[in-house]
PDB file of C-alpha atoms in Angstrom:
ATOM      1  CA  UNK Q   1     255.765  65.813  23.663  1.00  0.00           C
ATOM      2  CA  UNK Q   2     259.174  65.527  22.011  1.00  0.00           C
ATOM      3  CA  UNK Q   3     261.146  62.310  22.041  1.00  0.00           C
ATOM      4  CA  UNK Q   4     264.643  63.738  22.571  1.00  0.00           C
ATOM      5  CA  UNK Q   5     266.148  60.527  21.189  1.00  0.00           C
ATOM      6  CA  UNK Q   6     265.408  61.999  17.782  1.00  0.00           C
ATOM      7  CA  UNK Q   7     268.520  64.152  18.210  1.00  0.00           C
ATOM      8  CA  UNK Q   8     270.488  60.931  17.881  1.00  0.00           C
ATOM      9  CA  UNK Q   9     269.447  60.953  14.225  1.00  0.00           C
ATOM     10  CA  UNK Q  10     272.269  62.679  12.336  1.00  0.00           C
ATOM     11  CA  UNK Q  11     269.969  64.220   9.744  1.00  0.00           C
ATOM     12  CA  UNK Q  12     267.599  65.624  12.367  1.00  0.00           C
ATOM     13  CA  UNK Q  13     270.380  66.990  14.582  1.00  0.00           C
ATOM     14  CA  UNK Q  14     272.339  68.425  11.657  1.00  0.00           C
ATOM     15  CA  UNK Q  15     269.264  70.116  10.191  1.00  0.00           C
ATOM     16  CA  UNK Q  16     268.417  71.762  13.504  1.00  0.00           C
ATOM     17  CA  UNK Q  17     272.011  72.932  13.914  1.00  0.00           C
ATOM     18  CA  UNK Q  18     271.978  74.415  10.406  1.00  0.00           C
ATOM     19  CA  UNK Q  19     268.734  76.321  11.045  1.00  0.00           C
ATOM     20  CA  UNK Q  20     269.999  77.631  14.388  1.00  0.00           C
ATOM     21  CA  UNK Q  21     273.298  78.828  12.928  1.00  0.00           C
ATOM     22  CA  UNK Q  22     271.696  80.476   9.929  1.00  0.00           C
ATOM     23  CA  UNK Q  23     269.288  82.527  11.985  1.00  0.00           C
ATOM     24  CA  UNK Q  24     272.052  83.377  14.450  1.00  0.00           C
ATOM     25  CA  UNK Q  25     273.998  84.897  11.554  1.00  0.00           C
ATOM     26  CA  UNK Q  26     270.953  86.407   9.829  1.00  0.00           C
ATOM     27  CA  UNK Q  27     269.298  88.045  12.857  1.00  0.00           C
ATOM     28  CA  UNK Q  28     272.629  89.210  14.256  1.00  0.00           C
ATOM     29  CA  UNK Q  29     273.793  90.776  10.993  1.00  0.00           C
ATOM     30  CA  UNK Q  30     270.421  92.410  10.268  1.00  0.00           C
ATOM     31  CA  UNK Q  31     270.593  93.889  13.778  1.00  0.00           C
ATOM     32  CA  UNK Q  32     273.775  95.826  13.059  1.00  0.00           C
ATOM     33  CA  UNK Q  33     273.265  96.418   9.329  1.00  0.00           C
ATOM     34  CA  UNK Q  34     269.980  98.153  10.130  1.00  0.00           C
ATOM     35  CA  UNK Q  35     271.716 100.425  12.626  1.00  0.00           C
ATOM     36  CA  UNK Q  36     274.452 101.253  10.133  1.00  0.00           C
ATOM     37  CA  UNK Q  37     271.923 102.163   7.445  1.00  0.00           C
ATOM     38  CA  UNK Q  38     269.980 104.394   9.831  1.00  0.00           C
ATOM     39  CA  UNK Q  39     272.628 106.021  12.015  1.00  0.00           C
ATOM     40  CA  UNK Q  40     275.671 106.117   9.731  1.00  0.00           C
ATOM     41  CA  UNK Q  41     274.100 106.421   6.270  1.00  0.00           C
ATOM     42  CA  UNK Q  42     271.144 108.442   7.522  1.00  0.00           C
ATOM     43  CA  UNK Q  43     268.199 106.491   6.095  1.00  0.00           C
ATOM     44  CA  UNK Q  44     264.871 106.673   7.898  1.00  0.00           C
ATOM     45  CA  UNK Q  45     263.003 103.545   9.028  1.00  0.00           C
ATOM     46  CA  UNK Q  46     261.031 103.128   5.793  1.00  0.00           C
ATOM     47  CA  UNK Q  47     264.055 103.668   3.544  1.00  0.00           C
ATOM     48  CA  UNK Q  48     266.011 101.174   5.630  1.00  0.00           C
ATOM     49  CA  UNK Q  49     263.261  98.580   5.327  1.00  0.00           C
ATOM     50  CA  UNK Q  50     263.148  99.020   1.566  1.00  0.00           C
ATOM     51  CA  UNK Q  51     266.908  98.544   1.361  1.00  0.00           C
ATOM     52  CA  UNK Q  52     266.620  95.251   3.242  1.00  0.00           C
ATOM     53  CA  UNK Q  53     264.239  93.859   0.619  1.00  0.00           C
ATOM     54  CA  UNK Q  54     267.051  92.275  -1.459  1.00  0.00           C
ATOM     55  CA  UNK Q  55     267.504  89.827   1.433  1.00  0.00           C
ATOM     56  CA  UNK Q  56     263.857  88.735   1.243  1.00  0.00           C
ATOM     57  CA  UNK Q  57     263.912  88.516  -2.549  1.00  0.00           C
ATOM     58  CA  UNK Q  58     267.063  86.416  -2.496  1.00  0.00           C
ATOM     59  CA  UNK Q  59     265.490  84.019   0.038  1.00  0.00           C
ATOM     60  CA  UNK Q  60     262.649  83.471  -2.436  1.00  0.00           C
ATOM     61  CA  UNK Q  61     265.077  82.783  -5.291  1.00  0.00           C
ATOM     62  CA  UNK Q  62     267.233  80.472  -3.165  1.00  0.00           C
ATOM     63  CA  UNK Q  63     264.185  78.486  -2.049  1.00  0.00           C
ATOM     64  CA  UNK Q  64     263.122  77.987  -5.662  1.00  0.00           C
ATOM     65  CA  UNK Q  65     266.610  76.840  -6.665  1.00  0.00           C
ATOM     66  CA  UNK Q  66     266.967  74.393  -3.793  1.00  0.00           C
ATOM     67  CA  UNK Q  67     263.616  72.811  -4.643  1.00  0.00           C
ATOM     68  CA  UNK Q  68     265.088  71.798  -7.985  1.00  0.00           C
ATOM     69  CA  UNK Q  69     268.655  70.951  -6.973  1.00  0.00           C
ATOM     70  CA  UNK Q  70     268.250  69.190  -3.614  1.00  0.00           C
ATOM     71  CA  UNK Q  71     266.691  66.018  -5.098  1.00  0.00           C
ATOM     72  CA  UNK Q  72     269.592  65.876  -7.565  1.00  0.00           C
ATOM     73  CA  UNK Q  73     272.565  66.919  -5.448  1.00  0.00           C
ATOM     74  CA  UNK Q  74     271.462  65.732  -2.028  1.00  0.00           C
ATOM     75  CA  UNK Q  75     270.723  67.305   1.334  1.00  0.00           C
ATOM     76  CA  UNK Q  76     274.279  67.780   2.590  1.00  0.00           C
ATOM     77  CA  UNK Q  77     275.517  69.385  -0.626  1.00  0.00           C
ATOM     78  CA  UNK Q  78     272.766  72.018  -0.678  1.00  0.00           C
ATOM     79  CA  UNK Q  79     272.870  72.862   3.017  1.00  0.00           C
ATOM     80  CA  UNK Q  80     276.655  73.147   3.118  1.00  0.00           C
ATOM     81  CA  UNK Q  81     276.698  75.158  -0.125  1.00  0.00           C
ATOM     82  CA  UNK Q  82     274.215  77.585   1.376  1.00  0.00           C
ATOM     83  CA  UNK Q  83     276.244  77.894   4.565  1.00  0.00           C
ATOM     84  CA  UNK Q  84     279.369  78.639   2.538  1.00  0.00           C
ATOM     85  CA  UNK Q  85     277.469  81.432   0.783  1.00  0.00           C
ATOM     86  CA  UNK Q  86     276.476  82.761   4.203  1.00  0.00           C
ATOM     87  CA  UNK Q  87     280.119  82.776   5.276  1.00  0.00           C
ATOM     88  CA  UNK Q  88     281.018  84.679   2.101  1.00  0.00           C
ATOM     89  CA  UNK Q  89     278.323  87.278   2.847  1.00  0.00           C
ATOM     90  CA  UNK Q  90     279.759  87.867   6.317  1.00  0.00           C
ATOM     91  CA  UNK Q  91     283.317  88.048   4.957  1.00  0.00           C
ATOM     92  CA  UNK Q  92     282.224  90.744   2.499  1.00  0.00           C
ATOM     93  CA  UNK Q  93     280.776  92.719   5.430  1.00  0.00           C
ATOM     94  CA  UNK Q  94     284.215  92.728   7.077  1.00  0.00           C
ATOM     95  CA  UNK Q  95     285.288  95.227   4.393  1.00  0.00           C
ATOM     96  CA  UNK Q  96     282.813  97.877   5.602  1.00  0.00           C
ATOM     97  CA  UNK Q  97     284.357 101.173   6.676  1.00  0.00           C
ATOM     98  CA  UNK Q  98     283.187 104.690   7.420  1.00  0.00           C
ATOM     99  CA  UNK Q  99     283.175 105.554   3.702  1.00  0.00           C
ATOM    100  CA  UNK Q 100     281.032 102.575   2.670  1.00  0.00           C
ATOM    101  CA  UNK Q 101     277.698 103.314   1.033  1.00  0.00           C
ATOM    102  CA  UNK Q 102     274.631 101.148   0.595  1.00  0.00           C
ATOM    103  CA  UNK Q 103     276.355  99.092  -2.126  1.00  0.00           C
ATOM    104  CA  UNK Q 104     278.679  97.620   0.500  1.00  0.00           C
ATOM    105  CA  UNK Q 105     275.616  96.073   2.162  1.00  0.00           C
ATOM    106  CA  UNK Q 106     273.449  95.201  -0.839  1.00  0.00           C
ATOM    107  CA  UNK Q 107     275.569  92.309  -2.098  1.00  0.00           C
ATOM    108  CA  UNK Q 108     276.067  90.711   1.326  1.00  0.00           C
ATOM    109  CA  UNK Q 109     272.299  90.902   1.877  1.00  0.00           C
ATOM    110  CA  UNK Q 110     271.678  89.176  -1.466  1.00  0.00           C
ATOM    111  CA  UNK Q 111     274.251  86.481  -0.691  1.00  0.00           C
ATOM    112  CA  UNK Q 112     272.828  85.920   2.789  1.00  0.00           C
ATOM    113  CA  UNK Q 113     269.300  85.652   1.404  1.00  0.00           C
ATOM    114  CA  UNK Q 114     270.381  83.111  -1.215  1.00  0.00           C
ATOM    115  CA  UNK Q 115     272.188  81.172   1.494  1.00  0.00           C
ATOM    116  CA  UNK Q 116     269.104  81.036   3.692  1.00  0.00           C
ATOM    117  CA  UNK Q 117     266.914  79.968   0.800  1.00  0.00           C
ATOM    118  CA  UNK Q 118     269.300  77.235  -0.306  1.00  0.00           C
ATOM    119  CA  UNK Q 119     269.889  75.758   3.132  1.00  0.00           C
ATOM    120  CA  UNK Q 120     266.961  76.395   5.437  1.00  0.00           C
ATOM    121  CA  UNK Q 121     264.265  74.937   3.164  1.00  0.00           C
ATOM    122  CA  UNK Q 122     265.821  71.441   2.908  1.00  0.00           C
ATOM    123  CA  UNK Q 123     266.817  71.592   6.580  1.00  0.00           C
ATOM    124  CA  UNK Q 124     263.224  72.369   7.567  1.00  0.00           C
ATOM    125  CA  UNK Q 125     261.952  69.572   5.317  1.00  0.00           C
ATOM    126  CA  UNK Q 126     264.315  67.177   7.067  1.00  0.00           C
ATOM    127  CA  UNK Q 127     263.086  68.235  10.505  1.00  0.00           C
ATOM    128  CA  UNK Q 128     259.445  67.811   9.497  1.00  0.00           C
ATOM    129  CA  UNK Q 129     260.098  64.449   7.817  1.00  0.00           C
ATOM    130  CA  UNK Q 130     261.329  63.094  11.142  1.00  0.00           C
ATOM    131  CA  UNK Q 131     257.739  63.108  12.449  1.00  0.00           C
ATOM    132  CA  UNK Q 132     254.630  61.196  11.397  1.00  0.00           C
ATOM    133  CA  UNK Q 133     251.729  63.219  10.063  1.00  0.00           C
ATOM    134  CA  UNK Q 134     249.866  63.337  13.386  1.00  0.00           C
ATOM    135  CA  UNK Q 135     252.914  64.822  15.147  1.00  0.00           C
ATOM    136  CA  UNK Q 136     253.770  67.468  12.556  1.00  0.00           C
ATOM    137  CA  UNK Q 137     252.854  70.149  15.076  1.00  0.00           C
ATOM    138  CA  UNK Q 138     255.709  68.943  17.269  1.00  0.00           C
ATOM    139  CA  UNK Q 139     258.046  69.005  14.264  1.00  0.00           C
ATOM    140  CA  UNK Q 140     257.012  72.566  13.452  1.00  0.00           C
ATOM    141  CA  UNK Q 141     257.594  73.573  17.068  1.00  0.00           C
ATOM    142  CA  UNK Q 142     261.105  72.073  17.017  1.00  0.00           C
ATOM    143  CA  UNK Q 143     261.926  73.959  13.823  1.00  0.00           C
ATOM    144  CA  UNK Q 144     260.537  77.210  15.217  1.00  0.00           C
ATOM    145  CA  UNK Q 145     262.515  76.732  18.416  1.00  0.00           C
ATOM    146  CA  UNK Q 146     265.732  76.425  16.406  1.00  0.00           C
ATOM    147  CA  UNK Q 147     264.818  79.592  14.492  1.00  0.00           C
ATOM    148  CA  UNK Q 148     263.994  81.596  17.614  1.00  0.00           C
ATOM    149  CA  UNK Q 149     266.960  80.305  19.601  1.00  0.00           C
ATOM    150  CA  UNK Q 150     269.326  81.099  16.757  1.00  0.00           C
ATOM    151  CA  UNK Q 151     267.885  84.582  16.324  1.00  0.00           C
ATOM    152  CA  UNK Q 152     268.021  85.288  20.048  1.00  0.00           C
ATOM    153  CA  UNK Q 153     271.623  84.122  20.329  1.00  0.00           C
ATOM    154  CA  UNK Q 154     272.573  86.100  17.220  1.00  0.00           C
ATOM    155  CA  UNK Q 155     271.226  89.379  18.565  1.00  0.00           C
ATOM    156  CA  UNK Q 156     272.534  88.738  22.092  1.00  0.00           C
ATOM    157  CA  UNK Q 157     276.027  87.527  21.200  1.00  0.00           C
ATOM    158  CA  UNK Q 158     276.757  89.539  18.071  1.00  0.00           C
ATOM    159  CA  UNK Q 159     275.020  92.592  19.537  1.00  0.00           C
ATOM    160  CA  UNK Q 160     277.230  92.417  22.618  1.00  0.00           C
ATOM    161  CA  UNK Q 161     280.362  92.045  20.506  1.00  0.00           C
ATOM    162  CA  UNK Q 162     279.254  94.966  18.354  1.00  0.00           C
ATOM    163  CA  UNK Q 163     278.686  97.208  21.370  1.00  0.00           C
ATOM    164  CA  UNK Q 164     282.032  96.302  22.915  1.00  0.00           C
ATOM    165  CA  UNK Q 165     283.977  96.884  19.698  1.00  0.00           C
ATOM    166  CA  UNK Q 166     282.236 100.231  19.137  1.00  0.00           C
ATOM    167  CA  UNK Q 167     282.842 101.421  22.696  1.00  0.00           C
ATOM    168  CA  UNK Q 168     286.497 100.378  22.655  1.00  0.00           C
ATOM    169  CA  UNK Q 169     287.094 102.153  19.347  1.00  0.00           C
ATOM    170  CA  UNK Q 170     285.331 105.397  20.298  1.00  0.00           C
ATOM    171  CA  UNK Q 171     286.637 105.546  23.877  1.00  0.00           C
ATOM    172  CA  UNK Q 172     290.037 107.146  23.166  1.00  0.00           C
ATOM    173  CA  UNK Q 173     288.328 109.844  21.078  1.00  0.00           C
ATOM    174  CA  UNK Q 174     285.746 110.993  23.657  1.00  0.00           C
ATOM    175  CA  UNK Q 175     287.344 110.231  27.020  1.00  0.00           C
ATOM    176  CA  UNK Q 176     289.015 113.379  28.300  1.00  0.00           C
ATOM    177  CA  UNK Q 177     287.523 115.450  25.462  1.00  0.00           C
ATOM    178  CA  UNK Q 178     283.902 115.391  26.609  1.00  0.00           C
ATOM    179  CA  UNK Q 179     282.311 115.547  30.064  1.00  0.00           C
ATOM    180  CA  UNK Q 180     282.241 112.086  31.623  1.00  0.00           C
ATOM    181  CA  UNK Q 181     278.460 111.722  31.348  1.00  0.00           C
ATOM    182  CA  UNK Q 182     278.415 112.790  27.693  1.00  0.00           C
ATOM    183  CA  UNK Q 183     281.319 110.480  26.877  1.00  0.00           C
ATOM    184  CA  UNK Q 184     279.487 107.583  28.490  1.00  0.00           C
ATOM    185  CA  UNK Q 185     276.348 108.251  26.453  1.00  0.00           C
ATOM    186  CA  UNK Q 186     278.378 108.494  23.242  1.00  0.00           C
ATOM    187  CA  UNK Q 187     280.157 105.212  23.953  1.00  0.00           C
ATOM    188  CA  UNK Q 188     276.953 103.417  24.857  1.00  0.00           C
ATOM    189  CA  UNK Q 189     275.576 103.483  21.304  1.00  0.00           C
ATOM    190  CA  UNK Q 190     275.947 105.316  18.033  1.00  0.00           C
ATOM    191  CA  UNK Q 191     272.468 106.755  18.584  1.00  0.00           C
ATOM    192  CA  UNK Q 192     273.717 108.184  21.852  1.00  0.00           C
ATOM    193  CA  UNK Q 193     276.766 109.662  20.119  1.00  0.00           C
ATOM    194  CA  UNK Q 194     274.557 111.416  17.566  1.00  0.00           C
ATOM    195  CA  UNK Q 195     272.373 112.800  20.354  1.00  0.00           C
ATOM    196  CA  UNK Q 196     275.453 114.181  22.148  1.00  0.00           C
ATOM    197  CA  UNK Q 197     276.678 115.669  18.865  1.00  0.00           C
ATOM    198  CA  UNK Q 198     273.327 117.437  18.369  1.00  0.00           C
ATOM    199  CA  UNK Q 199     273.576 118.983  21.821  1.00  0.00           C
ATOM    200  CA  UNK Q 200     277.145 120.112  21.198  1.00  0.00           C
ATOM    201  CA  UNK Q 201     276.126 121.569  17.858  1.00  0.00           C
ATOM    202  CA  UNK Q 202     273.184 123.398  19.469  1.00  0.00           C
ATOM    203  CA  UNK Q 203     275.659 124.909  21.946  1.00  0.00           C
ATOM    204  CA  UNK Q 204     277.551 126.429  19.032  1.00  0.00           C
ATOM    205  CA  UNK Q 205     280.482 123.972  18.952  1.00  0.00           C
ATOM    206  CA  UNK Q 206     279.897 122.960  15.338  1.00  0.00           C
ATOM    207  CA  UNK Q 207     283.392 121.643  14.617  1.00  0.00           C
ATOM    208  CA  UNK Q 208     283.476 119.453  17.726  1.00  0.00           C
ATOM    209  CA  UNK Q 209     280.041 118.078  16.865  1.00  0.00           C
ATOM    210  CA  UNK Q 210     281.160 117.184  13.341  1.00  0.00           C
ATOM    211  CA  UNK Q 211     284.266 115.496  14.713  1.00  0.00           C
ATOM    212  CA  UNK Q 212     282.201 113.394  17.123  1.00  0.00           C
ATOM    213  CA  UNK Q 213     279.842 112.286  14.346  1.00  0.00           C
ATOM    214  CA  UNK Q 214     282.796 111.332  12.142  1.00  0.00           C
ATOM    215  CA  UNK Q 215     284.476 109.419  14.963  1.00  0.00           C
ATOM    216  CA  UNK Q 216     281.242 107.606  15.871  1.00  0.00           C
ATOM    217  CA  UNK Q 217     280.658 106.620  12.239  1.00  0.00           C
ATOM    218  CA  UNK Q 218     284.200 105.243  11.965  1.00  0.00           C
ATOM    219  CA  UNK Q 219     283.897 103.384  15.290  1.00  0.00           C
ATOM    220  CA  UNK Q 220     280.598 101.794  14.316  1.00  0.00           C
ATOM    221  CA  UNK Q 221     281.901 100.762  10.888  1.00  0.00           C
ATOM    222  CA  UNK Q 222     284.870  99.151  12.636  1.00  0.00           C
ATOM    223  CA  UNK Q 223     282.476  97.349  14.978  1.00  0.00           C
ATOM    224  CA  UNK Q 224     280.428  96.048  12.025  1.00  0.00           C
ATOM    225  CA  UNK Q 225     283.574  94.730  10.354  1.00  0.00           C
ATOM    226  CA  UNK Q 226     284.889  93.151  13.555  1.00  0.00           C
ATOM    227  CA  UNK Q 227     281.568  91.522  14.465  1.00  0.00           C
ATOM    228  CA  UNK Q 228     281.066  90.189  10.936  1.00  0.00           C
ATOM    229  CA  UNK Q 229     284.456  88.491  11.106  1.00  0.00           C
ATOM    230  CA  UNK Q 230     283.543  86.724  14.345  1.00  0.00           C
ATOM    231  CA  UNK Q 231     280.149  85.734  12.926  1.00  0.00           C
ATOM    232  CA  UNK Q 232     281.868  84.293   9.847  1.00  0.00           C
ATOM    233  CA  UNK Q 233     284.210  82.237  12.039  1.00  0.00           C
ATOM    234  CA  UNK Q 234     281.287  80.904  14.107  1.00  0.00           C
ATOM    235  CA  UNK Q 235     279.325  79.998  10.978  1.00  0.00           C
ATOM    236  CA  UNK Q 236     282.388  78.348   9.437  1.00  0.00           C
ATOM    237  CA  UNK Q 237     282.908  76.184  12.527  1.00  0.00           C
ATOM    238  CA  UNK Q 238     279.239  75.287  12.511  1.00  0.00           C
ATOM    239  CA  UNK Q 239     279.396  74.391   8.831  1.00  0.00           C
ATOM    240  CA  UNK Q 240     282.024  71.772   9.583  1.00  0.00           C
ATOM    241  CA  UNK Q 241     279.750  70.267  12.225  1.00  0.00           C
ATOM    242  CA  UNK Q 242     276.757  70.261   9.898  1.00  0.00           C
ATOM    243  CA  UNK Q 243     278.807  68.662   7.109  1.00  0.00           C
ATOM    244  CA  UNK Q 244     279.812  65.853   9.464  1.00  0.00           C
ATOM    245  CA  UNK Q 245     276.308  65.297  10.816  1.00  0.00           C
ATOM    246  CA  UNK Q 246     274.182  65.464   7.687  1.00  0.00           C
ATOM    247  CA  UNK Q 247     273.903  62.414   5.444  1.00  0.00           C
ATOM    248  CA  UNK Q 248     274.376  62.949   1.726  1.00  0.00           C
ATOM    249  CA  UNK Q 249     270.685  62.303   1.082  1.00  0.00           C
ATOM    250  CA  UNK Q 250     267.622  62.417   3.262  1.00  0.00           C
ATOM    251  CA  UNK Q 251     266.145  59.043   4.044  1.00  0.00           C
ATOM    252  CA  UNK Q 252     262.435  58.438   4.012  1.00  0.00           C
ATOM    253  CA  UNK Q 253     260.904  58.505   7.480  1.00  0.00           C
ATOM    254  CA  UNK Q 254     260.103  54.997   8.772  1.00  0.00           C
ATOM    255  CA  UNK Q 255     256.644  54.094   9.989  1.00  0.00           C
ATOM    256  CA  UNK Q 256     256.257  55.529  13.451  1.00  0.00           C
ATOM    257  CA  UNK Q 257     255.500  53.275  16.389  1.00  0.00           C
ATOM    258  CA  UNK Q 258     254.660  55.034  19.684  1.00  0.00           C
ATOM    259  CA  UNK Q 259     257.316  54.395  22.326  1.00  0.00           C
ATOM    260  CA  UNK Q 260     255.330  55.493  25.355  1.00  0.00           C
ATOM    261  CA  UNK Q 261     251.770  55.597  26.575  1.00  0.00           C
ATOM    262  CA  UNK Q 262     251.884  59.412  26.453  1.00  0.00           C
ATOM    263  CA  UNK Q 263     253.007  59.386  22.822  1.00  0.00           C
ATOM    264  CA  UNK Q 264     250.356  56.829  21.953  1.00  0.00           C
ATOM    265  CA  UNK Q 265     247.752  59.202  23.357  1.00  0.00           C
ATOM    266  CA  UNK Q 266     249.169  62.094  21.318  1.00  0.00           C
ATOM    267  CA  UNK Q 267     249.151  60.051  18.139  1.00  0.00           C
ATOM    268  CA  UNK Q 268     245.560  59.116  18.852  1.00  0.00           C
TER     269      UNK Q 268
END
C-alpha cells in the first residue's frame, strides 16, 4: 500500500523524522512528569491531569501561530524552531530536584506544547501532501505510525533510563538498611518505595519511613533530571538531521501516476 520510495523524498523523510522525535520526547517526558506530580508532589489523578492542561493549550496556540508563519518563513524554519523549543523545555526539566514544585514543570510543559504545535502541524501537512487525494488514507496511516512509534520508543527508552537512574540513586540508601525484599520493591519504582514507607510507618518506625520517602523523592527527581538531559541530547541530534533533510519550503505535490498494477487498483 505504501511506496517506500517516498522516503527518498527529503521533505517526506524529514517530516516523518520530526514527528517521530517530537512524540518520543513528548510521550517520554509526560510519562515521568506525571509520576513526579503524583508520587513526589502528591497530586491525585484528576489534579495531575488538570496540571498537564498547559501542554494541550500551548499545542493549540503553537498550531495557530505556525499556520500564519509557515507560509512566510518556510517549512524548515518552523519545524527546526519548534524542535529547538522542545530541546529548551527538556533542558529546563534537567533543573528539577526534590524541592521543585509544580512551577518547575509548568513552563517546560508550555514550551513543549508550543514546540509540538509549531513543528508537528507543518510536518503532518508535508506528509499528507506527498499523497494524491485518493491515497490520503495511506498518508494518514504513515503519519500515525510515526506518532505511535515515537511515543512507544519514548516511553520504552526514556522510561528504562528513568528506572535505572532512580534505582542506582536509591540503592545505596536502602541496601543494607531494609530487608532485601523491601529494598528491591523500593528500588523498583517510587510507588513501591512509598508502599514500603507506609508499611514501615504502620509498624511504628515513623522516622525511618520519613527518611525513605525523602530519599525516594530525591532519587526520582535526580532520575527526571538525568533522563531529561538524555532526551534533550537525542532531540538535538535529531534536529540536526531534520534540518539537513527538510527543504526550506514545501514543494507542491506533482500529479501522481501509479507505478504498479496494485497501486493503480488502489487509486481506482
